[in-house]
Amino acid sequence: MKKIRPQFVFSNSAEHPNKENTIEKDMATDESSNKRVLITVDEKDRGGPEKLKVTLGEIPVPSNSQVLIQVKACGVNFIDVYHRTGLYPGITEIGKEGAGVILAVGKQVEQFKVGQNTKELMVIPEPLLKTHKEKGYIYAAAIPLQGLTAHYLCRSVYDVGPNDTVLVHAGAGGTGGLLIQICKKILKCKCVITTVGSDDKAKVALQSGADYVINYEKEDFYEKVNLFTKGKGCNVVYDGVGKATWEKSLKCVSPLGRVVYFGNSSGKIPPIDPLELTKQGSVTLVRPNLAHFIATPEALQARAKELFEWIESQQLQIRIGAAIPLKNAAKAHQLIESRDTTGKIVLIP
């Protein structure tokens, strides 16, 4: 009998998750417990964080191949901003990941049961991962998207090794902090250089394991990278910032090196003449997408297995920047767009 790949639907409730770190006290509540909470944006009225709406909807009944999840915490990611603004069109329900408890399963779903705790990653048809309740839902919701992103960037897009010098932009952010830890502490690369926007963020990046931290508000990061590498440049540059950094990122990479653009928090980069890559020393430029690296259940589970092993062994630390009530989703978007945050932003129902 052929296995059915389960599809997933969200069902947020008013039940509060475990309290951790910087959770605000005025948690959102839904007096109508038989309703689900949605964060949405109108297709024809996109824009800033103020365009987000928190609405109530009916709790769906899962079909034969679906799993119904009571979401206890939701991760906030920059891709949510892209969906809100319409940079990635067609999405009106905002949110890509969460953690919670399975309330119901379809008749043809075999691998999951009612009551199991899950990490949910709404990227591909089979995005459900088991988690441990003792870790807390906020902690669990902070892991999937940024954790798997950091994993595929330094294991597949460029396989970081002990002889590599790595530049990571936004090293105090969620993905940046994970990249620093994985490259330096787990993959044992030669050197990690990172950029941040404040002295406080510099302290966070150093705690993650960076060898050199550059405050781009005070220093030219290209000049500093050139100094730290003695003019040799970096084997790989991880750039999730985009418009504000792309030109100097290209200058920071060594001949035959790789520049990995995986986000554009400051805006999209303009078209690039391929000859510029040749002039730099036959460097390569890639703009990968997580979905392509977890396109099958086997690929997702293999990456998740190694990622969770790193976390369980405490080789990899997850930093929660803030946990904010779901009703204040606009505030979470303001924070992530300000680039003033450190660690992961999580929404709690």
mmCIF file of C-alpha atoms in Angstrom:
data_model
loop_
_atom_site.group_PDB
_atom_site.id
_atom_site.type_symbol
_atom_site.label_atom_id
_atom_site.label_comp_id
_atom_site.label_asym_id
_atom_site.label_seq_id
_atom_site.Cartn_x
_atom_site.Cartn_y
_atom_site.Cartn_z
ATOM 1 C CA MET A 1 0.000 0.000 0.000
ATOM 2 C CA LYS A 2 1.422 3.384 -1.029
ATOM 3 C CA LYS A 3 2.054 5.823 1.811
ATOM 4 C CA ILE A 4 0.117 9.080 1.659
ATOM 5 C CA ARG A 5 2.195 12.208 2.236
ATOM 6 C CA PRO A 6 0.318 14.246 4.835
ATOM 7 C CA GLN A 7 -0.649 17.852 4.201
ATOM 8 C CA PHE A 8 -0.806 20.255 7.149
ATOM 9 C CA VAL A 9 -3.033 23.030 8.404
ATOM 10 C CA PHE A 10 -2.618 25.500 11.250
ATOM 11 C CA SER A 11 -4.955 25.810 14.230
ATOM 12 C CA ASN A 12 -3.871 28.423 16.761
ATOM 13 C CA SER A 13 -5.566 28.446 20.165
ATOM 14 C CA ALA A 14 -5.600 30.699 23.218
ATOM 15 C CA GLU A 15 -3.735 28.185 25.341
ATOM 16 C CA HIS A 16 -0.484 29.754 26.457
ATOM 17 C CA PRO A 17 2.869 28.057 25.724
ATOM 18 C CA ASN A 18 5.676 27.601 28.193
ATOM 19 C CA LYS A 19 7.033 30.946 29.389
ATOM 20 C CA GLU A 20 10.627 31.537 28.359
ATOM 21 C CA ASN A 21 13.096 34.400 28.071
ATOM 22 C CA THR A 22 11.599 37.757 27.039
ATOM 23 C CA ILE A 23 7.923 36.834 26.716
ATOM 24 C CA GLU A 24 5.611 39.821 27.060
ATOM 25 C CA LYS A 25 2.947 39.457 29.744
ATOM 26 C CA ASP A 26 -0.053 40.734 27.765
ATOM 27 C CA MET A 27 -0.487 37.503 25.817
ATOM 28 C CA ALA A 28 -3.129 37.400 23.112
ATOM 29 C CA THR A 29 -6.260 35.497 24.025
ATOM 30 C CA ASP A 30 -9.139 34.217 21.949
ATOM 31 C CA GLU A 31 -12.349 33.956 23.909
ATOM 32 C CA SER A 32 -13.831 31.863 21.121
ATOM 33 C CA SER A 33 -11.669 28.792 21.653
ATOM 34 C CA ASN A 34 -13.385 27.049 18.751
ATOM 35 C CA LYS A 35 -11.829 29.527 16.311
ATOM 36 C CA ARG A 36 -8.403 29.557 14.748
ATOM 37 C CA VAL A 37 -6.269 32.677 14.531
ATOM 38 C CA LEU A 38 -4.782 33.783 11.216
ATOM 39 C CA ILE A 39 -2.274 36.484 10.320
ATOM 40 C CA THR A 40 -3.258 37.761 6.900
ATOM 41 C CA VAL A 41 -2.694 40.538 4.388
ATOM 42 C CA ASP A 42 -5.034 41.687 1.624
ATOM 43 C CA GLU A 43 -3.804 40.745 -1.844
ATOM 44 C CA LYS A 44 -4.530 44.259 -3.161
ATOM 45 C CA ASP A 45 -3.402 46.169 -0.061
ATOM 46 C CA ARG A 46 0.129 45.065 0.733
ATOM 47 C CA GLY A 47 2.806 47.191 2.321
ATOM 48 C CA GLY A 48 4.259 47.825 5.773
ATOM 49 C CA PRO A 49 3.677 45.929 9.035
ATOM 50 C CA GLU A 50 0.499 47.929 9.614
ATOM 51 C CA LYS A 51 -1.116 46.002 6.738
ATOM 52 C CA LEU A 52 -1.128 42.776 8.764
ATOM 53 C CA LYS A 53 -4.469 41.626 10.122
ATOM 54 C CA VAL A 54 -5.159 39.151 12.905
ATOM 55 C CA THR A 55 -8.434 37.429 12.074
ATOM 56 C CA LEU A 56 -10.487 34.477 13.270
ATOM 57 C CA GLY A 57 -11.548 31.561 11.140
ATOM 58 C CA GLU A 58 -13.203 28.199 11.490
ATOM 59 C CA ILE A 59 -11.024 25.291 12.604
ATOM 60 C CA PRO A 60 -10.695 23.012 9.571
ATOM 61 C CA VAL A 61 -11.370 19.312 9.657
ATOM 62 C CA PRO A 62 -8.340 17.399 8.352
ATOM 63 C CA SER A 63 -8.822 15.289 5.243
ATOM 64 C CA ASN A 64 -7.508 11.729 4.956
ATOM 65 C CA SER A 65 -3.963 12.967 4.258
ATOM 66 C CA GLN A 66 -3.904 15.964 6.610
ATOM 67 C CA VAL A 67 -2.747 16.675 10.156
ATOM 68 C CA LEU A 68 -4.409 19.313 12.328
ATOM 69 C CA ILE A 69 -2.002 21.112 14.680
ATOM 70 C CA GLN A 70 -2.740 23.330 17.659
ATOM 71 C CA VAL A 71 0.072 25.856 17.271
ATOM 72 C CA LYS A 72 1.661 27.017 20.526
ATOM 73 C CA ALA A 73 4.365 29.263 19.078
ATOM 74 C CA CYS A 74 5.228 30.618 15.622
ATOM 75 C CA GLY A 75 8.624 31.588 14.274
ATOM 76 C CA VAL A 76 8.970 34.940 12.493
ATOM 77 C CA ASN A 77 11.272 35.032 9.477
ATOM 78 C CA PHE A 78 12.221 37.537 6.810
ATOM 79 C CA ILE A 79 10.368 35.486 4.227
ATOM 80 C CA ASP A 80 7.191 36.560 6.058
ATOM 81 C CA VAL A 81 8.110 40.152 5.198
ATOM 82 C CA TYR A 82 8.569 39.186 1.550
ATOM 83 C CA HIS A 83 5.107 37.608 1.543
ATOM 84 C CA ARG A 84 3.548 40.604 3.279
ATOM 85 C CA THR A 85 5.007 43.115 0.829
ATOM 86 C CA GLY A 86 4.352 40.978 -2.234
ATOM 87 C CA LEU A 87 8.010 40.482 -3.156
ATOM 88 C CA TYR A 88 7.016 36.815 -3.256
ATOM 89 C CA PRO A 89 3.453 37.184 -4.630
ATOM 90 C CA GLY A 90 0.385 35.025 -4.137
ATOM 91 C CA ILE A 91 0.643 34.465 -0.359
ATOM 92 C CA THR A 92 -1.977 36.118 1.868
ATOM 93 C CA GLU A 93 -1.717 33.958 5.017
ATOM 94 C CA ILE A 94 1.536 34.941 6.659
ATOM 95 C CA GLY A 95 3.755 32.460 8.525
ATOM 96 C CA LYS A 96 6.025 29.552 7.582
ATOM 97 C CA GLU A 97 6.805 27.671 10.785
ATOM 98 C CA GLY A 98 5.540 26.839 14.233
ATOM 99 C CA ALA A 99 5.494 24.328 17.058
ATOM 100 C CA GLY A 100 2.523 22.700 18.703
ATOM 101 C CA VAL A 101 0.478 19.593 19.410
ATOM 102 C CA ILE A 102 -1.308 17.339 16.926
ATOM 103 C CA LEU A 103 -5.055 17.498 17.531
ATOM 104 C CA ALA A 104 -6.246 15.187 14.770
ATOM 105 C CA VAL A 105 -4.863 13.105 11.910
ATOM 106 C CA GLY A 106 -6.401 11.845 8.709
ATOM 107 C CA LYS A 107 -7.149 8.174 8.223
ATOM 108 C CA GLN A 108 -4.253 7.671 5.805
ATOM 109 C CA VAL A 109 -1.597 9.376 7.969
ATOM 110 C CA GLU A 110 0.511 6.707 9.659
ATOM 111 C CA GLN A 111 3.658 8.406 10.934
ATOM 112 C CA PHE A 112 2.061 10.929 13.314
ATOM 113 C CA LYS A 113 -0.361 10.550 16.214
ATOM 114 C CA VAL A 114 -2.701 12.762 18.207
ATOM 115 C CA GLY A 115 -0.896 14.392 21.124
ATOM 116 C CA GLN A 116 2.578 14.360 19.596
ATOM 117 C CA ASN A 117 4.604 17.551 19.855
ATOM 118 C CA THR A 118 5.821 18.879 16.539
ATOM 119 C CA LYS A 119 7.964 21.418 14.802
ATOM 120 C CA GLU A 120 6.098 22.547 11.727
ATOM 121 C CA LEU A 121 7.808 23.900 8.635
ATOM 122 C CA MET A 122 5.335 24.938 5.953
ATOM 123 C CA VAL A 123 7.687 24.747 2.990
ATOM 124 C CA ILE A 124 7.129 21.422 1.266
ATOM 125 C CA PRO A 125 4.296 18.837 1.236
ATOM 126 C CA GLU A 126 5.689 16.826 4.137
ATOM 127 C CA PRO A 127 7.142 19.341 6.600
ATOM 128 C CA LEU A 128 6.368 17.902 10.024
ATOM 129 C CA LEU A 129 9.125 17.085 12.506
ATOM 130 C CA LYS A 130 8.780 15.566 15.977
ATOM 131 C CA THR A 131 10.118 17.488 18.964
ATOM 132 C CA HIS A 132 10.425 17.080 22.724
ATOM 133 C CA LYS A 133 7.971 18.885 24.988
ATOM 134 C CA GLU A 134 10.570 19.587 27.656
ATOM 135 C CA LYS A 135 12.354 21.962 25.285
ATOM 136 C CA GLY A 136 9.321 24.258 25.213
ATOM 137 C CA TYR A 137 7.255 25.341 22.241
ATOM 138 C CA ILE A 138 8.931 28.726 21.896
ATOM 139 C CA TYR A 139 12.318 27.070 21.657
ATOM 140 C CA ALA A 140 11.004 24.495 19.190
ATOM 141 C CA ALA A 141 9.391 27.143 16.968
ATOM 142 C CA ALA A 142 12.710 28.990 16.738
ATOM 143 C CA ILE A 143 14.592 26.099 15.162
ATOM 144 C CA PRO A 144 13.228 24.781 11.838
ATOM 145 C CA LEU A 145 13.538 27.462 9.173
ATOM 146 C CA GLN A 146 16.651 29.292 10.339
ATOM 147 C CA GLY A 147 18.291 26.106 11.594
ATOM 148 C CA LEU A 148 17.766 24.214 8.348
ATOM 149 C CA THR A 149 18.805 27.308 6.386
ATOM 150 C CA ALA A 150 22.110 27.554 8.235
ATOM 151 C CA HIS A 151 22.600 23.812 7.767
ATOM 152 C CA TYR A 152 22.159 23.698 3.997
ATOM 153 C CA LEU A 153 24.165 26.896 3.476
ATOM 154 C CA CYS A 154 27.330 25.572 5.104
ATOM 155 C CA ARG A 155 26.908 21.876 4.323
ATOM 156 C CA SER A 156 25.612 21.920 0.747
ATOM 157 C CA VAL A 157 25.771 25.340 -0.943
ATOM 158 C CA TYR A 158 29.376 25.547 0.252
ATOM 159 C CA ASP A 159 30.778 22.688 2.290
ATOM 160 C CA VAL A 160 32.767 24.558 4.942
ATOM 161 C CA GLY A 161 35.970 22.847 6.042
ATOM 162 C CA PRO A 162 38.909 23.404 8.410
ATOM 163 C CA ASN A 163 40.943 25.451 5.919
ATOM 164 C CA ASP A 164 38.190 27.936 5.132
ATOM 165 C CA THR A 165 37.869 31.589 6.096
ATOM 166 C CA VAL A 166 34.217 32.586 6.226
ATOM 167 C CA LEU A 167 32.447 35.958 6.201
ATOM 168 C CA VAL A 168 28.950 36.026 7.713
ATOM 169 C CA HIS A 169 26.884 39.194 7.484
ATOM 170 C CA ALA A 170 24.444 40.058 10.285
ATOM 171 C CA GLY A 171 26.186 37.768 12.736
ATOM 172 C CA ALA A 172 23.968 38.693 15.690
ATOM 173 C CA GLY A 173 20.756 37.694 13.910
ATOM 174 C CA GLY A 174 19.052 34.334 14.054
ATOM 175 C CA THR A 175 20.524 32.742 10.928
ATOM 176 C CA GLY A 176 23.821 34.612 11.189
ATOM 177 C CA GLY A 177 24.398 33.454 14.751
ATOM 178 C CA LEU A 178 23.712 29.848 13.792
ATOM 179 C CA LEU A 179 26.061 30.073 10.799
ATOM 180 C CA ILE A 180 28.867 31.352 13.011
ATOM 181 C CA GLN A 181 28.380 28.545 15.524
ATOM 182 C CA ILE A 182 28.187 25.793 12.918
ATOM 183 C CA CYS A 183 31.159 27.016 10.888
ATOM 184 C CA LYS A 184 33.446 27.651 13.850
ATOM 185 C CA LYS A 185 32.405 25.298 16.634
ATOM 186 C CA ILE A 186 31.110 22.303 14.679
ATOM 187 C CA LEU A 187 32.820 22.357 11.280
ATOM 188 C CA LYS A 188 36.007 23.809 12.816
ATOM 189 C CA CYS A 189 36.743 26.299 10.042
ATOM 190 C CA LYS A 190 39.946 28.321 10.165
ATOM 191 C CA CYS A 191 38.366 31.743 10.751
ATOM 192 C CA VAL A 192 34.924 33.387 10.949
ATOM 193 C CA ILE A 193 34.581 37.106 10.290
ATOM 194 C CA THR A 194 31.207 38.743 10.796
ATOM 195 C CA THR A 195 29.528 42.119 10.441
ATOM 196 C CA VAL A 196 27.075 43.706 12.888
ATOM 197 C CA GLY A 197 25.397 47.082 13.360
ATOM 198 C CA SER A 198 26.237 47.915 16.979
ATOM 199 C CA ASP A 199 28.687 47.237 19.790
ATOM 200 C CA ASP A 200 26.033 45.281 21.685
ATOM 201 C CA LYS A 201 25.544 43.032 18.672
ATOM 202 C CA ALA A 202 29.299 42.598 18.454
ATOM 203 C CA LYS A 203 29.255 41.022 21.910
ATOM 204 C CA VAL A 204 26.544 38.580 20.803
ATOM 205 C CA ALA A 205 28.525 37.592 17.704
ATOM 206 C CA LEU A 206 31.666 37.003 19.754
ATOM 207 C CA GLN A 207 29.684 34.767 22.099
ATOM 208 C CA SER A 208 28.620 32.730 19.058
ATOM 209 C CA GLY A 209 32.277 32.091 18.208
ATOM 210 C CA ALA A 210 33.295 34.747 15.669
ATOM 211 C CA ASP A 211 37.031 35.412 15.463
ATOM 212 C CA TYR A 212 36.622 38.978 14.193
ATOM 213 C CA VAL A 213 33.591 41.255 14.425
ATOM 214 C CA ILE A 214 33.194 44.388 12.281
ATOM 215 C CA ASN A 215 30.751 47.142 13.252
ATOM 216 C CA TYR A 216 29.752 48.381 9.806
ATOM 217 C CA GLU A 217 28.371 51.594 11.331
ATOM 218 C CA LYS A 218 31.925 52.547 12.327
ATOM 219 C CA GLU A 219 34.189 50.648 9.949
ATOM 220 C CA ASP A 220 34.444 49.712 6.285
ATOM 221 C CA PHE A 221 33.925 45.952 6.335
ATOM 222 C CA TYR A 222 35.801 45.390 3.059
ATOM 223 C CA GLU A 223 38.896 47.143 4.410
ATOM 224 C CA LYS A 224 38.701 45.175 7.643
ATOM 225 C CA VAL A 225 38.249 41.832 5.852
ATOM 226 C CA ASN A 226 41.233 42.681 3.667
ATOM 227 C CA LEU A 227 43.241 43.423 6.812
ATOM 228 C CA PHE A 228 42.163 40.293 8.708
ATOM 229 C CA THR A 229 42.843 37.990 5.746
ATOM 230 C CA LYS A 230 46.087 39.759 4.737
ATOM 231 C CA GLY A 231 44.613 40.503 1.342
ATOM 232 C CA LYS A 232 43.638 36.907 0.585
ATOM 233 C CA GLY A 233 39.888 37.326 1.052
ATOM 234 C CA CYS A 234 37.334 34.792 2.260
ATOM 235 C CA ASN A 235 36.596 31.392 0.746
ATOM 236 C CA VAL A 236 32.876 31.957 1.164
ATOM 237 C CA VAL A 237 30.686 34.948 1.972
ATOM 238 C CA TYR A 238 27.196 34.425 3.420
ATOM 239 C CA ASP A 239 25.121 37.506 2.662
ATOM 240 C CA GLY A 240 21.496 37.711 3.774
ATOM 241 C CA VAL A 241 21.487 41.526 3.697
ATOM 242 C CA GLY A 242 21.574 42.160 -0.049
ATOM 243 C CA LYS A 243 21.444 45.690 -1.438
ATOM 244 C CA ALA A 244 23.528 47.354 1.280
ATOM 245 C CA THR A 245 26.373 44.833 1.168
ATOM 246 C CA TRP A 246 26.487 43.039 -2.185
ATOM 247 C CA GLU A 247 29.182 45.120 -3.927
ATOM 248 C CA LYS A 248 31.704 44.824 -1.105
ATOM 249 C CA SER A 249 30.750 41.194 -0.509
ATOM 250 C CA LEU A 250 32.003 40.439 -4.020
ATOM 251 C CA LYS A 251 35.276 42.200 -3.223
ATOM 252 C CA CYS A 252 35.699 40.211 -0.001
ATOM 253 C CA VAL A 253 35.723 36.771 -1.637
ATOM 254 C CA SER A 254 38.991 35.111 -2.622
ATOM 255 C CA PRO A 255 39.708 33.824 -6.146
ATOM 256 C CA LEU A 256 37.658 30.687 -6.885
ATOM 257 C CA GLY A 257 35.562 31.472 -3.821
ATOM 258 C CA ARG A 258 31.799 31.683 -3.489
ATOM 259 C CA VAL A 259 29.348 34.425 -2.569
ATOM 260 C CA VAL A 260 26.069 33.081 -1.229
ATOM 261 C CA TYR A 261 23.155 35.524 -1.285
ATOM 262 C CA PHE A 262 20.372 33.939 0.724
ATOM 263 C CA GLY A 263 18.299 36.996 1.598
ATOM 264 C CA ASN A 264 17.764 40.679 0.988
ATOM 265 C CA SER A 265 16.844 42.331 4.274
ATOM 266 C CA SER A 266 18.092 45.703 2.982
ATOM 267 C CA GLY A 267 16.566 45.269 -0.479
ATOM 268 C CA LYS A 268 17.192 43.317 -3.677
ATOM 269 C CA ILE A 269 20.558 43.424 -5.380
ATOM 270 C CA PRO A 270 20.658 44.825 -8.936
ATOM 271 C CA PRO A 271 21.558 42.742 -12.001
ATOM 272 C CA ILE A 272 25.223 41.686 -12.080
ATOM 273 C CA ASP A 273 27.448 41.454 -15.140
ATOM 274 C CA PRO A 274 28.940 37.918 -15.142
ATOM 275 C CA LEU A 275 32.273 39.399 -16.179
ATOM 276 C CA GLU A 276 32.512 40.964 -12.719
ATOM 277 C CA LEU A 277 32.755 37.446 -11.313
ATOM 278 C CA THR A 278 35.583 36.672 -13.702
ATOM 279 C CA LYS A 279 37.471 39.846 -12.768
ATOM 280 C CA GLN A 280 37.210 38.938 -9.100
ATOM 281 C CA GLY A 281 38.993 35.644 -9.743
ATOM 282 C CA SER A 282 36.457 33.298 -11.308
ATOM 283 C CA VAL A 283 34.272 33.442 -8.229
ATOM 284 C CA THR A 284 30.796 31.944 -8.154
ATOM 285 C CA LEU A 285 27.606 33.656 -7.084
ATOM 286 C CA VAL A 286 24.537 31.700 -5.961
ATOM 287 C CA ARG A 287 21.060 32.629 -4.717
ATOM 288 C CA PRO A 288 19.772 29.359 -3.176
ATOM 289 C CA ASN A 289 16.388 28.525 -1.680
ATOM 290 C CA LEU A 290 15.842 26.161 1.253
ATOM 291 C CA ALA A 291 12.878 24.481 -0.444
ATOM 292 C CA HIS A 292 15.131 22.997 -3.124
ATOM 293 C CA PHE A 293 17.389 21.412 -0.492
ATOM 294 C CA ILE A 294 14.561 19.736 1.425
ATOM 295 C CA ALA A 295 12.442 18.847 -1.594
ATOM 296 C CA THR A 296 11.870 15.259 -0.450
ATOM 297 C CA PRO A 297 10.934 13.820 2.949
ATOM 298 C CA GLU A 298 14.261 11.985 2.992
ATOM 299 C CA ALA A 299 16.256 15.181 2.416
ATOM 300 C CA LEU A 300 14.332 17.030 5.129
ATOM 301 C CA GLN A 301 14.732 14.252 7.678
ATOM 302 C CA ALA A 302 18.456 13.837 6.969
ATOM 303 C CA ARG A 303 19.152 17.540 7.514
ATOM 304 C CA ALA A 304 16.884 17.734 10.535
ATOM 305 C CA LYS A 305 18.549 14.706 12.112
ATOM 306 C CA GLU A 306 22.011 16.260 12.046
ATOM 307 C CA LEU A 307 20.707 19.680 13.071
ATOM 308 C CA PHE A 308 18.816 18.321 16.080
ATOM 309 C CA GLU A 309 21.813 16.203 17.097
ATOM 310 C CA TRP A 310 23.898 19.373 17.243
ATOM 311 C CA ILE A 311 21.256 21.037 19.382
ATOM 312 C CA GLU A 312 20.719 18.068 21.704
ATOM 313 C CA SER A 313 24.479 17.767 22.268
ATOM 314 C CA GLN A 314 24.577 21.510 23.022
ATOM 315 C CA GLN A 315 27.069 22.147 20.242
ATOM 316 C CA LEU A 316 24.513 24.537 18.775
ATOM 317 C CA GLN A 317 22.697 27.101 20.912
ATOM 318 C CA ILE A 318 19.369 28.680 19.953
ATOM 319 C CA ARG A 319 19.032 32.317 20.979
ATOM 320 C CA ILE A 320 15.510 33.720 21.504
ATOM 321 C CA GLY A 321 15.487 37.451 20.823
ATOM 322 C CA ALA A 322 11.885 38.083 21.869
ATOM 323 C CA ALA A 323 8.555 36.282 22.201
ATOM 324 C CA ILE A 324 5.633 38.532 21.315
ATOM 325 C CA PRO A 325 1.845 38.025 21.526
ATOM 326 C CA LEU A 326 0.280 37.007 18.236
ATOM 327 C CA LYS A 327 -2.008 40.038 18.314
ATOM 328 C CA ASN A 328 1.132 42.186 18.036
ATOM 329 C CA ALA A 329 2.393 40.507 14.861
ATOM 330 C CA ALA A 330 2.981 43.927 13.290
ATOM 331 C CA LYS A 331 5.442 44.727 16.082
ATOM 332 C CA ALA A 332 7.358 41.524 15.332
ATOM 333 C CA HIS A 333 7.628 42.520 11.675
ATOM 334 C CA GLN A 334 8.797 46.006 12.654
ATOM 335 C CA LEU A 335 11.509 44.483 14.820
ATOM 336 C CA ILE A 336 12.793 42.080 12.200
ATOM 337 C CA GLU A 337 12.814 44.762 9.491
ATOM 338 C CA SER A 338 14.653 47.212 11.730
ATOM 339 C CA ARG A 339 17.622 44.811 11.806
ATOM 340 C CA ASP A 340 18.023 45.808 15.454
ATOM 341 C CA THR A 341 17.201 42.354 16.812
ATOM 342 C CA THR A 342 19.455 39.584 18.056
ATOM 343 C CA GLY A 343 18.359 35.977 17.819
ATOM 344 C CA LYS A 344 14.944 34.642 16.870
ATOM 345 C CA ILE A 345 11.616 36.455 17.089
ATOM 346 C CA VAL A 346 8.684 34.209 18.069
ATOM 347 C CA LEU A 347 4.923 34.860 18.196
ATOM 348 C CA ILE A 348 2.779 33.265 20.890
ATOM 349 C CA PRO A 349 -1.034 32.870 20.739
#
